[in-house]
XYZ file of C-alpha atoms in Angstrom:
733
model
C -238.765 89.795 96.339
C -235.063 89.035 97.315
C -233.847 93.348 97.375
C -236.562 93.919 100.094
C -236.250 91.694 102.399
C -232.737 91.402 102.216
C -233.357 95.658 102.990
C -234.776 95.440 105.914
C -233.100 92.943 107.787
C -230.615 94.752 107.423
C -232.720 97.691 109.992
C -235.029 95.237 111.992
C -237.848 97.375 111.935
C -240.491 97.941 114.433
C -244.391 97.432 112.190
C -244.989 101.405 112.823
C -245.708 105.304 112.680
C -247.303 106.237 115.702
C -245.588 108.323 117.528
C -244.750 112.479 117.109
C -240.855 111.552 116.440
C -241.479 109.488 113.731
C -243.714 110.987 112.077
C -240.749 113.927 112.505
C -238.559 111.252 110.287
C -240.422 110.283 107.863
C -240.861 114.028 107.455
C -237.039 113.515 106.537
C -237.501 111.079 103.917
C -240.301 112.913 102.517
C -239.893 116.356 102.402
C -241.189 116.748 98.761
C -237.746 117.498 97.017
C -238.438 113.990 94.998
C -242.332 115.476 94.382
C -241.678 116.360 90.846
C -238.571 113.254 90.369
C -241.969 111.690 88.688
C -240.849 110.297 84.418
C -237.786 108.001 83.930
C -235.622 108.422 80.336
C -236.762 106.901 77.554
C -233.415 105.011 76.964
C -235.081 103.230 79.751
C -239.415 102.926 79.118
C -238.291 98.874 78.242
C -237.248 97.889 82.061
C -239.649 96.469 84.186
C -239.278 99.402 86.687
C -236.570 102.011 86.970
C -235.219 103.198 90.674
C -235.919 107.517 90.202
C -234.094 108.518 93.495
C -231.477 106.359 95.802
C -229.748 107.322 98.957
C -227.877 105.738 101.314
C -227.663 108.039 105.232
C -224.919 107.078 107.549
C -224.490 109.599 110.913
C -221.637 108.888 113.767
C -222.540 110.508 116.395
C -221.021 111.491 119.941
C -223.182 112.571 122.061
C -221.388 112.837 125.094
C -219.601 109.536 126.223
C -222.303 108.262 124.341
C -221.796 106.412 120.583
C -225.287 106.950 118.369
C -225.104 106.029 115.032
C -227.756 106.004 112.415
C -228.203 105.076 109.423
C -231.196 104.874 106.755
C -231.689 104.252 103.013
C -234.896 105.808 100.901
C -235.974 104.160 97.397
C -237.817 105.749 94.659
C -239.127 103.486 91.817
C -241.748 103.510 89.361
C -243.080 100.757 87.976
C -243.588 99.524 84.363
C -244.763 96.097 83.605
C -246.796 93.696 85.800
C -243.255 91.390 87.308
C -242.783 94.907 88.820
C -245.608 95.479 90.352
C -245.590 91.560 91.398
C -242.143 91.597 93.518
C -242.819 95.008 95.685
C -246.162 93.833 96.275
C -244.433 92.320 99.590
C -241.687 93.333 101.777
C -240.556 91.151 104.371
C -238.386 92.237 107.494
C -237.844 91.242 111.560
C -239.902 92.548 114.138
C -237.030 93.457 117.057
C -233.733 95.009 117.837
C -230.105 94.749 118.718
C -227.554 96.288 119.794
C -224.101 94.764 117.809
C -221.549 96.589 119.389
C -219.873 98.490 122.652
C -222.805 97.819 125.604
C -226.090 98.740 125.589
C -226.973 102.307 126.983
C -229.589 103.282 125.706
C -233.871 101.406 123.475
C -232.628 102.814 120.263
C -235.485 103.710 117.004
C -236.483 102.111 114.386
C -239.150 102.956 111.485
C -240.395 101.910 108.215
C -242.055 103.961 105.830
C -243.630 102.936 102.840
C -246.083 105.591 100.131
C -248.191 104.593 96.537
C -247.877 107.778 94.609
C -250.774 107.253 90.871
C -250.205 108.509 88.327
C -252.254 111.131 88.538
C -249.877 112.620 91.112
C -252.048 111.395 93.971
C -250.226 109.442 97.355
C -250.858 107.200 99.674
C -249.977 105.974 102.767
C -249.482 102.488 103.305
C -249.832 101.221 107.729
C -247.387 99.893 108.048
C -249.288 98.600 111.858
C -252.574 98.222 109.760
C -251.428 96.120 106.726
C -249.235 93.868 108.723
C -249.018 90.115 109.275
C -247.086 87.826 111.493
C -245.766 84.528 109.223
C -243.896 83.047 111.979
C -241.601 83.656 114.626
C -240.960 87.146 115.116
C -241.238 88.092 111.176
C -243.139 90.089 109.175
C -244.599 90.604 105.690
C -246.920 93.301 104.639
C -249.161 93.641 101.266
C -249.454 96.281 99.133
C -252.748 96.592 98.146
C -253.617 98.164 94.697
C -250.786 98.139 93.161
C -250.324 98.807 89.375
C -248.735 99.520 86.285
C -247.828 102.599 86.106
C -247.678 103.579 89.804
C -244.852 104.380 91.138
C -243.641 102.596 95.670
C -241.778 105.557 97.714
C -240.238 103.592 101.075
C -237.627 104.247 103.859
C -236.496 102.352 105.972
C -234.272 104.467 109.074
C -232.336 103.011 112.483
C -230.698 104.318 115.901
C -228.906 103.361 118.450
C -226.707 104.381 120.948
C -224.984 102.691 123.001
C -220.918 103.183 125.649
C -218.235 102.317 124.039
C -214.219 103.808 124.722
C -212.576 102.202 121.546
C -213.641 99.304 119.130
C -214.165 99.495 114.773
C -218.034 99.860 112.728
C -219.103 96.852 110.535
C -217.183 97.543 107.133
C -219.701 98.805 105.368
C -219.692 98.188 101.506
C -222.672 99.010 98.531
C -222.426 98.029 94.941
C -223.704 101.235 92.959
C -225.493 99.064 90.048
C -229.104 97.349 91.102
C -231.771 95.271 89.323
C -232.912 98.316 87.751
C -231.559 100.722 86.676
C -230.834 104.381 88.749
C -231.378 107.926 87.405
C -229.645 109.137 91.150
C -227.849 107.741 94.030
C -226.515 110.447 96.384
C -224.332 109.043 98.843
C -224.695 111.620 102.770
C -222.236 110.339 105.590
C -222.123 112.774 108.388
C -219.796 112.422 111.758
C -217.939 113.952 114.830
C -214.180 114.528 115.228
C -213.663 111.318 117.528
C -214.148 109.258 113.978
C -210.957 107.788 111.760
C -212.652 107.145 108.549
C -211.612 104.695 105.899
C -213.483 104.748 102.059
C -212.153 104.309 99.019
C -214.366 103.322 95.367
C -213.347 101.495 92.911
C -213.730 100.253 89.404
C -215.358 104.209 89.093
C -217.662 105.170 91.226
C -217.867 108.938 92.592
C -215.284 109.646 94.660
C -216.158 111.668 97.998
C -216.463 114.810 99.240
C -216.406 116.569 102.219
C -218.889 119.421 102.239
C -218.735 122.565 104.801
C -221.292 122.161 107.872
C -222.573 125.079 110.857
C -221.634 122.297 113.335
C -218.439 123.135 114.562
C -217.699 119.106 115.246
C -219.299 118.232 112.141
C -217.865 116.493 109.351
C -219.492 115.825 105.714
C -218.971 114.029 102.782
C -220.949 112.980 99.883
C -221.584 111.508 96.135
C -224.231 111.807 93.373
C -223.902 109.412 90.737
C -226.097 109.206 87.524
C -227.786 107.348 85.865
C -226.797 104.151 87.296
C -227.271 101.236 84.308
C -228.436 97.875 85.637
C -227.040 94.299 86.120
C -228.730 91.044 86.548
C -225.331 89.845 89.034
C -225.443 86.141 87.276
C -223.945 82.723 87.632
C -219.578 82.547 88.558
C -220.047 86.679 89.417
C -218.116 88.942 91.569
C -219.962 91.696 91.206
C -217.209 93.804 93.274
C -214.125 92.427 91.093
C -215.576 94.731 88.081
C -218.962 96.335 88.771
C -218.811 100.468 90.867
C -218.602 100.218 94.660
C -217.679 101.786 98.021
C -216.736 100.988 101.617
C -215.871 101.948 104.371
C -215.794 101.998 107.754
C -215.393 104.272 111.645
C -213.482 103.488 114.150
C -214.159 105.329 117.157
C -210.903 105.970 119.897
C -212.413 108.896 122.581
C -209.969 107.630 125.664
C -206.633 106.504 123.968
C -203.850 107.961 121.552
C -202.816 108.650 118.076
C -200.773 105.263 119.054
C -202.871 102.865 120.555
C -205.018 103.854 117.817
C -203.077 102.705 114.901
C -203.166 99.245 117.350
C -206.720 97.995 116.321
C -207.248 99.478 112.463
C -205.331 100.948 109.389
C -206.196 104.365 110.349
C -204.987 107.571 108.815
C -202.142 109.903 110.559
C -204.169 112.657 111.482
C -207.942 111.938 112.689
C -209.340 115.286 110.439
C -207.679 112.735 107.021
C -209.817 109.838 104.960
C -207.599 106.898 104.489
C -208.545 106.220 101.304
C -205.719 103.199 100.935
C -203.946 100.900 102.951
C -200.301 100.846 101.713
C -198.126 97.669 101.950
C -196.121 100.088 104.513
C -199.381 100.542 106.793
C -199.772 95.981 106.600
C -196.255 95.814 107.784
C -196.279 98.429 110.324
C -200.078 97.093 111.153
C -198.108 93.060 112.218
C -194.609 94.229 113.607
C -196.182 97.265 116.293
C -194.759 95.991 119.873
C -195.834 93.543 121.200
C -198.123 91.976 118.461
C -195.510 89.942 116.775
C -191.939 90.606 118.413
C -190.017 88.034 120.909
C -192.986 84.822 120.238
C -193.246 82.102 122.889
C -194.604 79.485 123.065
C -198.029 79.248 125.015
C -198.675 77.252 127.924
C -201.020 74.819 126.467
C -198.988 73.970 123.451
C -196.143 73.487 125.946
C -197.616 71.166 127.343
C -198.641 69.332 124.344
C -195.395 69.151 122.688
C -194.328 67.160 126.434
C -197.076 65.100 126.229
C -198.507 64.301 122.931
C -194.356 64.867 120.956
C -192.328 63.560 123.742
C -190.655 60.496 122.785
C -191.860 60.034 119.298
C -190.007 60.386 116.233
C -192.097 62.586 114.751
C -190.831 65.412 111.366
C -190.338 69.011 111.241
C -193.432 69.255 109.135
C -195.061 65.506 111.454
C -194.639 67.980 114.520
C -196.523 70.173 112.491
C -200.193 68.421 111.723
C -200.585 66.901 115.177
C -200.243 70.348 116.818
C -202.933 71.981 114.054
C -204.799 69.366 114.714
C -204.696 69.329 117.995
C -205.810 73.580 118.478
C -208.017 71.872 116.760
C -209.531 70.290 119.200
C -208.453 71.685 122.166
C -209.847 75.024 121.551
C -213.059 73.712 119.555
C -214.058 70.137 118.851
C -214.141 68.743 122.978
C -216.385 71.065 124.003
C -219.911 70.388 121.622
C -220.873 67.895 124.007
C -220.969 70.127 126.493
C -222.220 73.114 125.161
C -225.196 70.620 124.490
C -225.365 69.409 127.799
C -225.713 72.988 129.303
C -228.581 73.838 126.537
C -230.705 69.970 127.995
C -233.262 70.215 130.643
C -230.206 68.655 133.020
C -230.510 69.245 136.206
C -226.040 69.801 137.843
C -224.796 71.982 140.035
C -221.339 73.112 137.999
C -221.561 73.531 134.401
C -221.052 71.340 132.347
C -217.605 73.417 131.410
C -216.438 73.027 134.998
C -215.503 69.425 133.618
C -212.820 70.513 130.827
C -211.346 74.076 132.204
C -208.053 73.450 133.015
C -205.621 75.419 135.403
C -202.517 76.833 133.331
C -199.806 78.612 135.198
C -201.705 79.843 137.854
C -204.836 80.371 136.192
C -207.870 78.298 134.273
C -207.724 78.919 130.094
C -210.952 79.284 128.241
C -209.398 78.233 124.892
C -212.777 79.659 124.351
C -210.624 82.812 124.016
C -208.431 81.567 120.949
C -211.052 81.281 119.080
C -210.521 83.611 115.716
C -208.097 84.205 113.518
C -205.717 86.393 115.245
C -204.588 84.586 118.542
C -204.694 81.701 116.171
C -201.184 82.510 113.967
C -200.228 84.177 116.979
C -200.939 81.137 119.074
C -198.967 78.776 115.831
C -196.603 81.081 115.109
C -195.088 81.065 119.020
C -194.880 77.445 118.836
C -193.003 77.165 115.157
C -190.645 80.073 116.773
C -189.899 77.792 120.064
C -189.225 74.592 117.166
C -186.782 77.599 115.075
C -189.191 76.340 111.430
C -189.518 79.130 109.733
C -192.747 80.890 108.178
C -194.405 83.782 107.194
C -197.160 86.028 107.811
C -199.502 85.859 105.443
C -202.223 89.120 104.642
C -204.927 88.182 102.578
C -208.050 89.360 101.345
C -211.241 86.728 99.297
C -210.319 87.546 95.690
C -214.386 87.795 95.967
C -214.476 91.750 97.510
C -211.059 92.483 95.028
C -207.362 92.673 95.445
C -205.170 93.112 98.527
C -204.403 96.268 97.880
C -207.881 97.829 98.240
C -207.528 96.678 101.190
C -209.049 99.558 103.851
C -209.651 96.969 106.519
C -207.879 94.997 109.749
C -211.999 93.186 109.506
C -211.155 93.037 105.158
C -207.949 90.456 105.852
C -207.463 86.866 106.332
C -204.639 85.426 108.063
C -202.886 82.404 106.704
C -198.893 80.946 107.472
C -196.791 79.946 105.303
C -194.399 77.166 106.727
C -191.081 77.190 104.774
C -190.499 73.215 104.129
C -189.514 72.026 101.346
C -192.442 72.351 99.530
C -193.249 74.584 100.894
C -197.588 75.016 102.786
C -200.196 77.478 103.816
C -202.493 76.715 107.040
C -204.839 79.503 108.239
C -207.332 78.401 110.767
C -209.422 75.852 111.363
C -212.685 74.946 111.575
C -214.755 71.595 112.866
C -213.283 69.387 109.366
C -210.653 71.518 107.952
C -207.325 69.811 107.237
C -203.707 71.208 107.404
C -202.970 72.382 104.506
C -207.289 73.406 103.136
C -207.546 77.068 103.343
C -210.230 78.602 101.506
C -210.834 78.541 98.166
C -211.876 82.362 98.145
C -207.464 82.460 98.681
C -206.386 80.429 95.536
C -204.772 82.387 92.724
C -204.416 86.088 94.827
C -201.929 88.372 95.524
C -200.944 88.764 98.941
C -198.020 90.635 102.235
C -196.090 87.613 103.177
C -194.209 89.614 106.630
C -190.985 87.091 107.017
C -190.331 86.999 110.726
C -186.574 86.743 111.417
C -186.291 84.100 113.885
C -183.291 85.833 115.021
C -184.013 88.491 115.732
C -187.433 87.718 117.001
C -189.820 89.402 115.418
C -191.507 91.095 111.709
C -189.449 93.604 109.597
C -189.629 92.974 105.962
C -192.905 92.751 103.504
C -193.082 91.311 100.035
C -195.807 90.115 97.865
C -196.417 87.164 96.646
C -199.403 84.785 95.406
C -200.952 81.820 96.394
C -201.718 79.145 94.910
C -204.399 77.438 93.056
C -205.667 74.205 93.322
C -205.574 72.099 90.199
C -209.370 70.502 89.084
C -208.713 67.107 89.918
C -208.469 67.538 93.888
C -211.391 69.013 94.351
C -213.332 66.355 92.560
C -216.289 64.032 93.778
C -216.926 60.914 93.111
C -220.177 58.894 92.794
C -220.756 54.746 92.275
C -223.847 54.064 91.823
C -225.333 50.362 91.388
C -229.199 49.907 89.666
C -231.606 47.118 90.177
C -234.732 46.367 89.120
C -237.454 44.947 90.947
C -241.542 44.240 90.641
C -241.658 44.342 85.962
C -239.560 47.089 86.514
C -242.345 48.931 88.415
C -239.355 49.059 91.590
C -235.665 50.986 91.380
C -232.941 50.114 93.461
C -230.266 52.560 93.270
C -227.642 51.897 95.999
C -224.252 54.756 96.207
C -221.421 55.744 97.262
C -220.081 58.862 97.517
C -216.416 60.778 97.603
C -215.550 63.726 98.081
C -212.262 65.573 98.531
C -210.345 68.638 98.131
C -212.512 71.959 98.831
C -216.118 69.751 97.543
C -215.240 68.229 100.298
C -215.021 70.461 103.267
C -218.563 72.451 100.710
C -221.015 68.650 101.589
C -218.906 67.993 105.551
C -220.778 71.599 106.430
C -224.326 69.772 104.890
C -223.808 66.634 105.638
C -221.755 65.599 109.169
C -222.645 66.582 112.415
C -220.715 66.714 115.858
C -221.274 62.738 116.419
C -219.571 62.147 114.018
C -216.840 63.302 114.622
C -216.653 63.988 117.914
C -215.692 60.489 119.528
C -213.245 60.449 116.329
C -211.361 63.240 118.155
C -211.798 62.199 121.481
C -209.381 58.264 120.822
C -206.757 60.498 118.620
C -205.733 62.707 121.974
C -206.543 59.878 124.505
C -209.667 62.497 126.198
C -212.397 61.398 127.805
C -215.748 62.993 126.763
C -217.677 64.267 129.018
C -219.595 61.019 130.278
C -216.364 59.957 131.333
C -215.555 62.885 133.768
C -218.502 62.483 135.723
C -217.932 60.533 138.664
C -220.801 60.138 139.550
C -223.146 56.476 138.133
C -226.835 58.354 138.795
C -225.274 62.198 137.568
C -223.511 60.930 134.517
C -226.729 57.949 133.556
C -229.245 61.537 133.906
C -227.158 63.213 131.368
C -226.279 60.384 128.549
C -230.553 59.780 128.664
C -231.075 63.267 127.514
C -228.111 63.282 125.504
C -229.135 59.890 123.483
C -233.067 61.433 123.570
C -231.257 64.014 121.745
C -229.136 62.044 119.075
C -231.935 60.553 117.924
C -233.456 64.138 117.020
C -230.554 64.688 114.914
C -230.564 62.281 113.300
C -234.231 61.596 112.396
C -232.730 65.911 110.670
C -230.152 64.356 108.886
C -232.467 62.026 107.676
C -235.310 64.673 106.752
C -232.833 66.336 105.050
C -230.928 63.471 103.295
C -234.142 62.644 101.421
C -234.528 66.511 100.267
C -230.781 66.938 99.241
C -231.784 64.053 97.122
C -235.124 64.812 95.593
C -232.905 68.351 95.103
C -230.042 65.909 93.121
C -232.600 64.421 91.167
C -235.453 65.152 88.634
C -237.268 62.194 89.491
C -239.055 61.313 93.045
C -237.053 59.551 95.831
C -239.317 57.725 98.193
C -237.095 56.364 101.041
C -233.579 57.284 101.981
C -230.682 55.573 103.746
C -227.789 57.226 104.791
C -224.625 55.947 106.824
C -220.559 58.514 106.802
C -218.135 55.940 106.399
C -215.138 58.364 106.898
C -215.770 61.909 108.106
C -212.221 62.926 106.786
C -211.483 65.278 108.853
C -208.306 63.323 109.822
C -205.552 64.799 107.354
C -205.576 66.423 103.414
C -205.676 63.033 101.989
C -208.828 61.393 103.799
C -211.420 61.766 102.295
C -215.644 62.274 102.789
C -217.173 59.500 102.066
C -221.190 57.952 102.211
C -222.959 55.578 101.220
C -226.755 55.854 100.680
C -229.761 53.461 99.830
C -232.471 55.038 98.232
C -236.109 54.452 95.988
C -237.790 54.934 93.104
C -241.192 53.288 91.914
C -243.365 53.874 89.021
C -240.684 56.796 87.099
C -237.690 56.933 84.796
C -239.489 53.535 83.208
C -242.215 53.916 81.090
C -243.989 50.614 78.596
C -242.908 49.829 74.854
C -245.918 47.026 73.974
C -243.068 44.121 75.893
C -240.513 46.892 76.183
C -239.314 49.269 78.199
C -237.442 52.795 77.884
C -235.420 53.637 81.071
C -234.639 57.722 81.121
C -230.660 56.528 82.185
C -229.436 59.868 81.566
C -231.412 60.949 85.292
C -229.348 59.249 87.404
C -226.164 62.203 85.885
C -228.237 64.120 88.349
C -229.062 67.518 87.999
C -227.269 69.291 85.573
C -227.481 73.614 85.528
C -230.204 74.851 82.998
C -230.301 78.451 82.314
C -232.968 80.581 80.515
C -232.260 82.763 76.821
C -231.638 85.707 79.404
C -229.029 83.976 81.327
C -226.781 82.825 77.868
C -226.867 86.061 76.897
C -223.185 86.553 78.853
C -221.630 90.390 78.238
C -219.644 89.549 81.822
C -217.080 87.621 82.919
C -216.903 84.100 84.996
C -215.933 83.830 88.164
C -216.008 80.825 89.704
C -214.520 79.884 93.304
C -212.255 76.999 92.121
C -211.493 74.390 89.479
C -213.543 70.433 90.247
C -215.406 67.977 88.795
C -217.451 65.802 89.318
C -217.340 62.101 87.442
C -219.764 59.851 88.410
C -220.209 54.939 87.372
C -223.237 54.086 86.682
C -223.704 49.966 86.848
C -227.093 49.161 86.025
C -228.082 44.942 85.774
C -229.909 44.464 82.597
C -232.921 42.104 83.977
C -233.425 38.182 82.332
C -234.889 38.369 79.340
C -233.746 41.279 78.014
C -231.379 42.814 76.037
C -230.031 47.014 75.859
C -230.388 49.369 72.736
C -228.854 53.023 72.265
C -226.107 52.131 74.254
C -224.144 54.705 71.566
C -226.852 56.984 72.709
C -224.421 57.698 75.675
C -220.860 58.356 74.068
C -220.535 62.314 74.473
C -217.283 63.715 74.288
C -216.991 67.568 74.193
C -214.085 69.065 75.801
C -211.971 73.313 75.615
C -208.936 74.667 76.643
C -211.631 75.854 79.880
C -214.389 72.837 80.746
C -215.305 69.318 79.476
C -217.973 66.815 79.558
C -216.778 62.981 78.147
C -218.979 59.994 79.143
C -218.446 55.762 77.848
C -220.975 53.505 78.255
C -220.277 49.731 77.896
C -222.210 46.316 77.827
C -219.822 44.042 80.548
C -221.641 39.967 80.739
C -225.363 40.906 82.395
C -224.141 44.810 83.144
C -224.818 47.952 81.009
C -221.749 50.149 82.809
C -221.870 54.303 82.215
C -219.115 56.460 83.549
C -219.058 60.287 83.382
C -217.469 62.617 84.322
C -217.739 67.030 83.756
C -214.544 69.131 85.101
C -214.433 73.316 85.223
C -210.961 73.628 84.666
C -210.164 76.831 84.693
C -212.214 79.754 88.178
C -211.558 82.738 85.247
C -213.074 82.963 81.745
C -213.254 86.424 79.690
C -216.432 86.498 78.466
C -215.998 86.249 74.704
C -214.668 82.093 76.355
C -218.399 82.046 77.846
C -219.564 79.975 74.524
C -216.460 77.704 74.887
C -218.728 76.955 78.655
C -221.520 76.432 77.398
C -220.680 73.984 74.813
C -220.092 71.838 77.743
C -222.809 72.511 79.834
C -224.638 71.889 77.036
C -222.689 68.797 76.215
C -223.881 67.613 79.888
C -227.586 68.160 79.640
C -227.327 66.201 76.112
C -226.833 63.769 78.372
C -229.451 63.737 81.115
C -231.954 63.293 77.957
C -230.012 60.312 76.493
C -232.879 57.109 76.766
C -232.104 52.757 76.286
C -234.705 49.925 75.725
C -234.829 47.114 77.188
C -236.120 45.263 74.628
C -237.800 41.884 75.389
C -235.546 38.552 74.136
């Protein structure tokens, strides 16, 4: 159901085809042109389903002073087995509509249509209004009654919206041609008027678009058609845009500005009539060396104030100045505003906005740091600081590796910006989030080729460009370590487990997002920069007390939410049921690159993992290593290369207290060693006093593995599964 749900969520559909206009829209899709498209090629007879026809249609028009955007998807699918019938027996969507661009001007129109064609060619149109059932909030589902093997389901989703704007970039549309089912025919059509720039690229063997003539003088139309597209299972550890045929495009509208100003907003063709299919190195240089962008950089007033307040009088190296400034900006723009944001959403009576206690006057104007809250403004702001302190740097223009290479760039919206600071050992920094540390960049930029634009501090400009590759982190830099102690109570019926978990590198950032809440780090940042928190800014004791009570009550709810989350997390992490748990954060891992996320957890297991065997007990100790990756037969037979986000390692140390009056047998089976060029799993075990001590370590050494070497990775995955099956015997002495 994932594909269907995702498709319909895009459109924010309404649940009926009722008006005459809606009927007219339906006729565009069900005009009879596909009436004879009923059969499938012999080569696909054993497939679960076959897409007979699918069409993606886009329209960008400029009627008067408004912009009208339309999008539709039409699919016709033949169901060949019970699995396909089940897959298409329910549609999910939301009954709402939002305009995401420009200024809302006129109500949009959204239509969904579904019909079933029986093998006898009898057609049944599903009554959306009658069949839709409200699920939760604004979510709906439609059950398709009477669906059978051999049926054809024909559905479309259509939306249109109108709004006002002078200049803006529409979202980049990206589509993979492959689907979970093979496709007989794939049609793409795009209509636009003369006031739109078009950037369009096709990759990995996708068809090129062709411009076709239309009867309207101001209209332009582009199409392509593809046939016999094989299915793809989209396995784990795979980047579709690196290997599969796909296309992407973006339109830029600019009615009231000249061509020079248009170039300020995006990588555009010189002639609006020309389709821009590639962004060259020269285009990138011209964009970022554009007047008033990265020329004559100056330090911003808030960073100048920070330098005087926090850096003056301190003996700091250039590297230390950069580090302190980065963390100040993270706090200045993000974390200091978390408390007032929460207060603003609570039911507190106040004549002032909570943010009024924070806004500062700089240079005669009120500074709202949220205006710095994007990667372009961050890089410009930080570059001004670097330039003022004569610290050499380069601007890096990158694209995440799962989107392909930087040479496949077509839009400024795809760009990821970084700064390479040229110390003796260069460092790479990028836009911060609540948890980021100085050089903790996105793993999706590692080992990618990027454009580098050095800033000339003498000329105060960017005038050169070249390519470099961002280094890739190593597995031991992205690691986790779980230290677990295990003890038994009540004649083995209760198991107490205490863990301490440590994460670093890219594994740290993932866990921070899941585990940390604002109360874990807001005060940490306030103290670091001697910045009063929200309550210290309120002069009225009465008001402060009232706000604090509301705030603390909210904190109690959030802390309970984390406890519930942790219980679910533990139950999903192990192959046994956790009863109780308590978690304590020891270190947020946000202070520097060298700080780790640390937390400890206590939980219990009852009447599980232990089986009585006469006077002895069998202990499924291998399951303490946590749930491991299990692949079915289809997943094991892989024909695609492996793309992991980054190298990484997972280690554990398990210390089991041996109950008095027992000894442990079968320890030797816990020692496993499977290692190759791409991955490894190593476990050891020993008896030391009254403790059984077990260590495990699973390492993914490479982020890319050729499909020919997939079996070597499988060997390691199987070894970790074998460990989880191991048991030891507590034998009565």
